[in-house]
Coordinates of C-alpha atoms and ligand atoms in Angstrom, one line a residue:
M1 CA 12.6 -27.4 -4.6
S2 CA 14.0 -25.7 -2.0
G3 CA 13.3 -29.0 0.4
M4 CA 10.3 -30.3 1.5
S5 CA 10.2 -27.9 4.9
G6 CA 6.7 -29.0 6.1
K7 CA 6.4 -25.5 6.9
I8 CA 2.7 -24.0 6.9
L9 CA 1.2 -21.2 4.9
L10 CA -2.3 -19.1 4.5
V11 CA -2.7 -17.3 1.7
T12 CA -5.8 -15.2 1.9
G13 CA -7.5 -15.1 -1.8
G14 CA -5.5 -17.9 -2.3
S15 CA -7.7 -19.5 -4.8
R16 CA -7.2 -16.8 -7.9
G17 CA -4.4 -15.0 -9.4
I18 CA -1.3 -13.8 -7.4
G19 CA -2.7 -15.4 -4.5
A20 CA -3.1 -19.4 -6.7
A21 CA 0.5 -19.1 -8.4
T22 CA 1.6 -18.4 -4.6
C23 CA -0.6 -21.4 -3.3
R24 CA 1.0 -23.7 -6.2
L25 CA 4.9 -22.4 -5.9
A26 CA 4.6 -22.5 -1.8
A27 CA 3.3 -25.9 -2.3
E28 CA 6.2 -27.4 -5.1
A29 CA 8.7 -26.0 -2.3
G30 CA 6.9 -27.9 0.1
Y31 CA 4.5 -25.8 2.4
R32 CA 1.4 -27.7 3.5
V33 CA -1.4 -24.5 2.2
A34 CA -4.4 -23.2 3.9
V35 CA -5.9 -21.4 0.6
N36 CA -8.9 -18.6 1.6
Y37 CA -11.2 -17.2 -0.3
A38 CA -14.1 -15.3 0.3
S39 CA -16.7 -16.6 -2.3
N40 CA -15.5 -18.9 -5.0
A41 CA -15.1 -22.1 -3.6
K42 CA -14.7 -23.7 -7.0
A43 CA -12.1 -21.8 -7.9
A44 CA -10.3 -22.3 -4.0
E45 CA -11.0 -26.1 -4.6
T46 CA -9.4 -25.7 -8.3
V47 CA -6.1 -24.6 -6.4
V48 CA -6.4 -27.6 -3.7
A49 CA -6.6 -30.6 -6.4
D50 CA -3.9 -28.9 -8.0
I51 CA -1.6 -28.7 -5.2
E52 CA -2.9 -32.9 -4.3
A53 CA -2.6 -33.9 -7.7
G54 CA 1.0 -33.1 -7.4
G55 CA 2.0 -35.0 -3.9
G56 CA 1.2 -32.0 -1.4
E57 CA -1.3 -31.2 1.0
A58 CA -3.7 -28.2 1.1
F59 CA -7.0 -27.2 1.8
A60 CA -9.8 -24.3 1.2
L61 CA -10.6 -22.0 3.8
K62 CA -14.0 -20.0 3.5
A63 CA -13.7 -16.4 5.3
D64 CA -14.1 -12.7 4.6
V65 CA -10.8 -11.1 5.6
G66 CA -12.3 -7.6 6.3
S67 CA -15.0 -9.8 9.2
E68 CA -12.9 -10.2 12.0
T69 CA -15.0 -13.0 13.4
D70 CA -13.9 -14.9 10.1
V71 CA -10.3 -14.6 10.6
L72 CA -10.4 -15.8 13.7
A73 CA -12.5 -18.7 12.6
M74 CA -9.8 -18.7 9.9
F75 CA -7.1 -18.7 11.9
E76 CA -8.4 -21.5 14.1
A77 CA -8.9 -23.8 11.1
V78 CA -5.6 -23.6 9.9
E79 CA -4.4 -24.6 13.5
D80 CA -6.8 -27.3 14.0
R81 CA -6.0 -28.9 10.5
F82 CA -2.4 -28.3 10.3
G83 CA -1.5 -27.9 14.1
G84 CA 1.0 -24.1 13.7
L85 CA 1.5 -21.4 11.5
D86 CA 4.9 -20.2 9.7
A87 CA 3.9 -18.0 6.9
L88 CA 1.2 -15.6 5.7
V89 CA 0.5 -13.6 2.8
N90 CA -1.4 -10.9 2.9
N91 CA -2.7 -11.1 -0.7
A92 CA -6.6 -10.2 -0.9
G93 CA -8.1 -7.3 -2.1
V94 CA -10.2 -5.6 -4.7
V95 CA -10.3 -2.6 -6.7
D96 CA -13.3 -0.8 -7.5
S97 CA -14.7 1.0 -10.5
L98 CA -13.0 4.0 -12.1
S99 CA -13.8 6.6 -10.1
R100 CA -12.6 10.0 -9.0
V101 CA -12.6 11.3 -5.6
D102 CA -15.5 13.6 -5.5
E103 CA -17.8 10.9 -6.8
M104 CA -16.6 8.1 -3.9
S105 CA -20.0 6.3 -1.8
F106 CA -19.1 6.0 2.0
A107 CA -19.9 2.4 1.1
R108 CA -17.2 1.9 -1.7
L109 CA -14.3 4.2 1.2
E110 CA -15.4 1.4 3.6
R111 CA -15.4 -1.6 1.4
M112 CA -11.9 -1.0 0.5
M113 CA -10.5 -0.3 3.9
R114 CA -11.8 -3.0 5.6
I115 CA -11.0 -5.5 2.9
N116 CA -7.5 -3.8 1.5
V117 CA -6.1 -2.7 5.2
I118 CA -8.3 -3.8 8.0
G119 CA -8.4 -7.1 6.8
P120 CA -4.5 -7.5 6.1
M121 CA -4.3 -5.9 9.6
L122 CA -6.3 -8.2 11.2
C123 CA -4.2 -11.2 10.0
A124 CA -1.1 -10.5 10.7
R125 CA -2.6 -9.3 14.1
E126 CA -3.4 -12.6 14.5
A127 CA 0.0 -14.8 12.8
V128 CA 2.3 -12.5 15.3
K129 CA 0.2 -13.5 17.8
R130 CA 1.1 -17.3 17.2
M131 CA 4.8 -16.8 15.6
S132 CA 6.4 -13.9 17.9
T133 CA 8.5 -15.6 20.2
R134 CA 7.6 -13.2 22.8
N135 CA 4.4 -15.0 23.0
G136 CA 5.7 -18.3 23.2
G137 CA 6.1 -18.9 18.7
K138 CA 9.3 -19.5 17.2
G139 CA 9.4 -17.1 14.5
G140 CA 8.2 -17.0 10.7
A141 CA 7.5 -14.8 8.0
I142 CA 4.5 -12.0 6.5
V143 CA 4.7 -11.5 2.8
N144 CA 1.6 -8.4 2.0
L145 CA 0.6 -7.7 -1.0
S146 CA 1.1 -4.0 -2.1
S147 CA 0.9 -1.9 -5.5
I148 CA 3.0 0.7 -7.6
A149 CA -0.5 2.2 -7.4
A150 CA 0.5 3.3 -4.4
R151 CA 3.4 5.2 -5.4
L152 CA 1.6 6.4 -8.2
G153 CA -1.3 7.5 -6.6
G154 CA -4.2 6.2 -9.0
A155 CA -5.8 9.4 -9.9
G156 CA -8.8 9.7 -12.0
Q157 CA -9.0 5.6 -11.2
Y158 CA -9.3 4.8 -7.4
I159 CA -7.3 7.1 -5.6
D160 CA -8.5 5.0 -2.5
Y161 CA -7.0 2.2 -3.5
A162 CA -3.8 3.9 -4.0
A163 CA -4.0 5.0 -0.6
S164 CA -5.3 1.5 0.5
K165 CA -1.9 0.5 -0.1
N166 CA 0.0 2.9 1.3
A167 CA -1.3 1.7 4.4
I168 CA -0.3 -1.4 3.4
N169 CA 3.6 0.0 3.0
A170 CA 3.2 1.9 6.2
F171 CA 2.1 -0.8 8.8
T172 CA 4.7 -2.9 6.7
V173 CA 7.9 -1.3 7.7
G174 CA 5.9 -0.8 11.6
L175 CA 5.2 -4.4 11.8
A176 CA 8.5 -5.1 10.7
R177 CA 10.2 -3.0 13.4
E178 CA 7.7 -4.0 16.2
V179 CA 8.7 -7.5 15.7
A180 CA 12.8 -7.8 14.0
E181 CA 13.4 -9.1 17.6
E182 CA 11.1 -11.4 18.0
G183 CA 11.3 -13.3 14.7
V184 CA 8.7 -12.5 12.4
R185 CA 10.1 -10.8 9.3
V186 CA 7.4 -8.6 8.0
N187 CA 7.9 -7.5 3.9
A188 CA 6.1 -6.3 1.1
V189 CA 5.7 -6.8 -2.8
S190 CA 4.5 -3.5 -4.7
P191 CA 3.3 -5.1 -8.2
G192 CA 2.8 -3.6 -11.2
I193 CA 0.4 -4.7 -13.8
I194 CA 0.0 -8.6 -13.3
D195 CA -2.7 -10.6 -15.3
T196 CA -4.8 -11.4 -13.0
E197 CA -8.9 -11.4 -12.9
I198 CA -8.7 -8.3 -10.8
H199 CA -9.2 -6.0 -13.5
A200 CA -12.0 -6.8 -14.6
S201 CA -13.6 -7.2 -10.7
G202 CA -13.0 -3.4 -11.7
G203 CA -14.8 -3.0 -14.8
Q204 CA -11.9 -3.1 -17.3
P205 CA -11.3 -6.6 -18.7
D206 CA -8.9 -5.3 -20.7
R207 CA -6.5 -3.6 -18.5
A208 CA -4.0 -6.0 -18.3
E209 CA -3.2 -6.0 -22.3
K210 CA -3.8 -2.2 -22.5
M211 CA -1.7 -0.6 -19.6
G212 CA 1.2 -3.5 -20.6
R213 CA 1.9 -1.1 -23.8
V214 CA 3.6 1.5 -21.3
V215 CA 5.1 -0.6 -18.9
P216 CA 9.1 -0.6 -19.9
M217 CA 9.0 -4.1 -20.8
Q218 CA 6.2 -3.8 -22.3
R219 CA 4.1 -6.4 -20.9
A220 CA 1.8 -7.0 -17.9
G221 CA 3.5 -9.3 -15.5
T222 CA 2.2 -12.4 -14.7
A223 CA 0.8 -13.8 -11.5
E224 CA 3.5 -16.3 -11.2
E225 CA 6.4 -13.5 -11.3
V226 CA 4.7 -12.2 -8.3
A227 CA 4.4 -15.0 -6.9
A228 CA 8.5 -15.8 -7.1
A229 CA 9.0 -13.3 -5.3
I230 CA 6.9 -13.8 -2.3
L231 CA 8.5 -17.0 -1.8
W232 CA 11.7 -16.1 -1.7
L233 CA 10.7 -13.3 0.6
L234 CA 9.3 -16.1 2.9
S235 CA 12.0 -18.1 2.6
D236 CA 15.1 -19.0 4.4
E237 CA 17.2 -16.8 1.7
A238 CA 15.7 -13.6 2.9
S239 CA 16.4 -13.9 6.2
Y240 CA 18.3 -10.8 6.7
T241 CA 15.5 -8.9 4.8
T242 CA 12.4 -7.3 6.5
G243 CA 10.8 -3.9 5.9
A244 CA 11.6 -4.4 2.3
N245 CA 9.1 -3.8 -0.5
L246 CA 9.9 -4.9 -3.4
E247 CA 8.7 -3.9 -6.7
I248 CA 7.8 -5.8 -9.6
G249 CA 6.7 -3.9 -12.2
G250 CA 8.5 -4.7 -16.1
G251 CA 10.5 -1.3 -14.8
R252 CA 7.1 0.8 -13.6
Ligands
NAP301 P1 -7.8 -11.0 -8.2 O1 -7.1 -11.7 -9.2 O2 -8.9 -10.9 -8.3 O3 -8.0 -12.0 -6.9 C1 -8.5 -11.7 -5.8 C2 -8.0 -12.9 -4.9 O4 -8.6 -12.4 -3.5 C3 -9.4 -14.0 -5.0 O5 -9.4 -15.2 -4.3 C4 -10.3 -13.7 -4.1 O6 -11.5 -15.0 -3.6 C5 -10.0 -13.4 -2.7 N1 -10.5 -12.0 -2.4 C6 -11.4 -10.9 -2.6 N2 -11.9 -10.2 -1.7 C7 -11.8 -11.4 -0.7 C8 -11.9 -11.1 1.1 N3 -12.6 -9.9 1.5 N4 -11.3 -12.1 1.7 C9 -10.6 -13.1 1.3 N5 -10.6 -13.4 0.2 C10 -11.2 -11.9 -0.6 O7 -6.6 -10.6 -7.3 P2 -5.0 -10.5 -8.1 O8 -5.0 -9.5 -8.8 O9 -4.8 -11.7 -7.8 O10 -4.2 -9.9 -6.8 C11 -4.1 -10.0 -5.2 C12 -3.4 -8.9 -4.3 O11 -2.2 -8.3 -5.2 C13 -4.3 -7.9 -4.8 O12 -3.9 -7.5 -3.1 C14 -3.7 -6.6 -5.6 O13 -4.9 -5.7 -4.3 C15 -2.8 -7.2 -5.6 N6 -2.2 -6.5 -6.6 C16 -2.6 -7.0 -8.1 C17 -2.2 -6.5 -8.8 C18 -2.6 -6.5 -10.2 O14 -2.3 -6.2 -11.3 N7 -3.5 -7.6 -10.8 C19 -1.6 -5.4 -8.9 C20 -1.2 -4.7 -8.0 C21 -1.2 -5.2 -6.6 P3 -13.2 -15.5 -4.8 O15 -12.5 -16.0 -5.8 O16 -13.4 -16.0 -3.7 O17 -13.3 -14.1 -4.9

């Protein structure tokens, strides 16, 4: 444990998978944690209960990151509850069913970009408003969830998802430079095949097990392995790291 920091962390999509592992690990490190979710209140409440059982502080917060109204209300709720914000993990993200580009509907593309690109950008905007020393804040850290898919391209599966994560990569570098002098560090992690429910949500419940075999390490990663990298990037141990993109992919 890196000491009871008492720092305030908002994790979007903190109710399941990588986000939930990040919330739990952050609470162990002493963060007070706002656990955002979209619809599964029970999963979010379970994360909060686990943190509270361990003596930590957390609360669940329903908001669709793809809705500006929801994002504004979410940041206000964090401030009301905890009185500030030190760190943001832009983790909420979605995939879709396997599809070629010539089969993709406008509705699919719009949902993908709204949740995976516009959502993190809106959340980062609200975080920078509060953290940047230029805006009277005391600095902070942002970690964006990208994906190794951004490098591989997702051909025949979900090019739209890969493209959304490439947008996150460019956004990470640009924002990191924009606020570097203002006490805010911005980094990304790019997970490979991680064993979470996201694969089932894209219609491939056995994807982590199947794809794990093509990873040089011969297995899928765990949400906890990604969370550990996120926590390091948020921490003071990464004080000179900004604009970085850390691949957590077992060598893929
Ligand atoms: P997951 O298990 O499917 O969990 C997704 C989380 O995001 C849930 O807490 C969900 O809330 C929330 N969420 C979904 N849409 C949202 C919205 N519009 N607004 C707010 N919250 C929303 O996903 P995961 O596998 O942990 O993935 C987390 C991140 O890592 C994503 O950005 C994903 O693209 C990235 N990633 C994952 C992998 C992988 O192999 N798992 C690989 C590379 C990158 P509800 O429970 O309410 O639905």
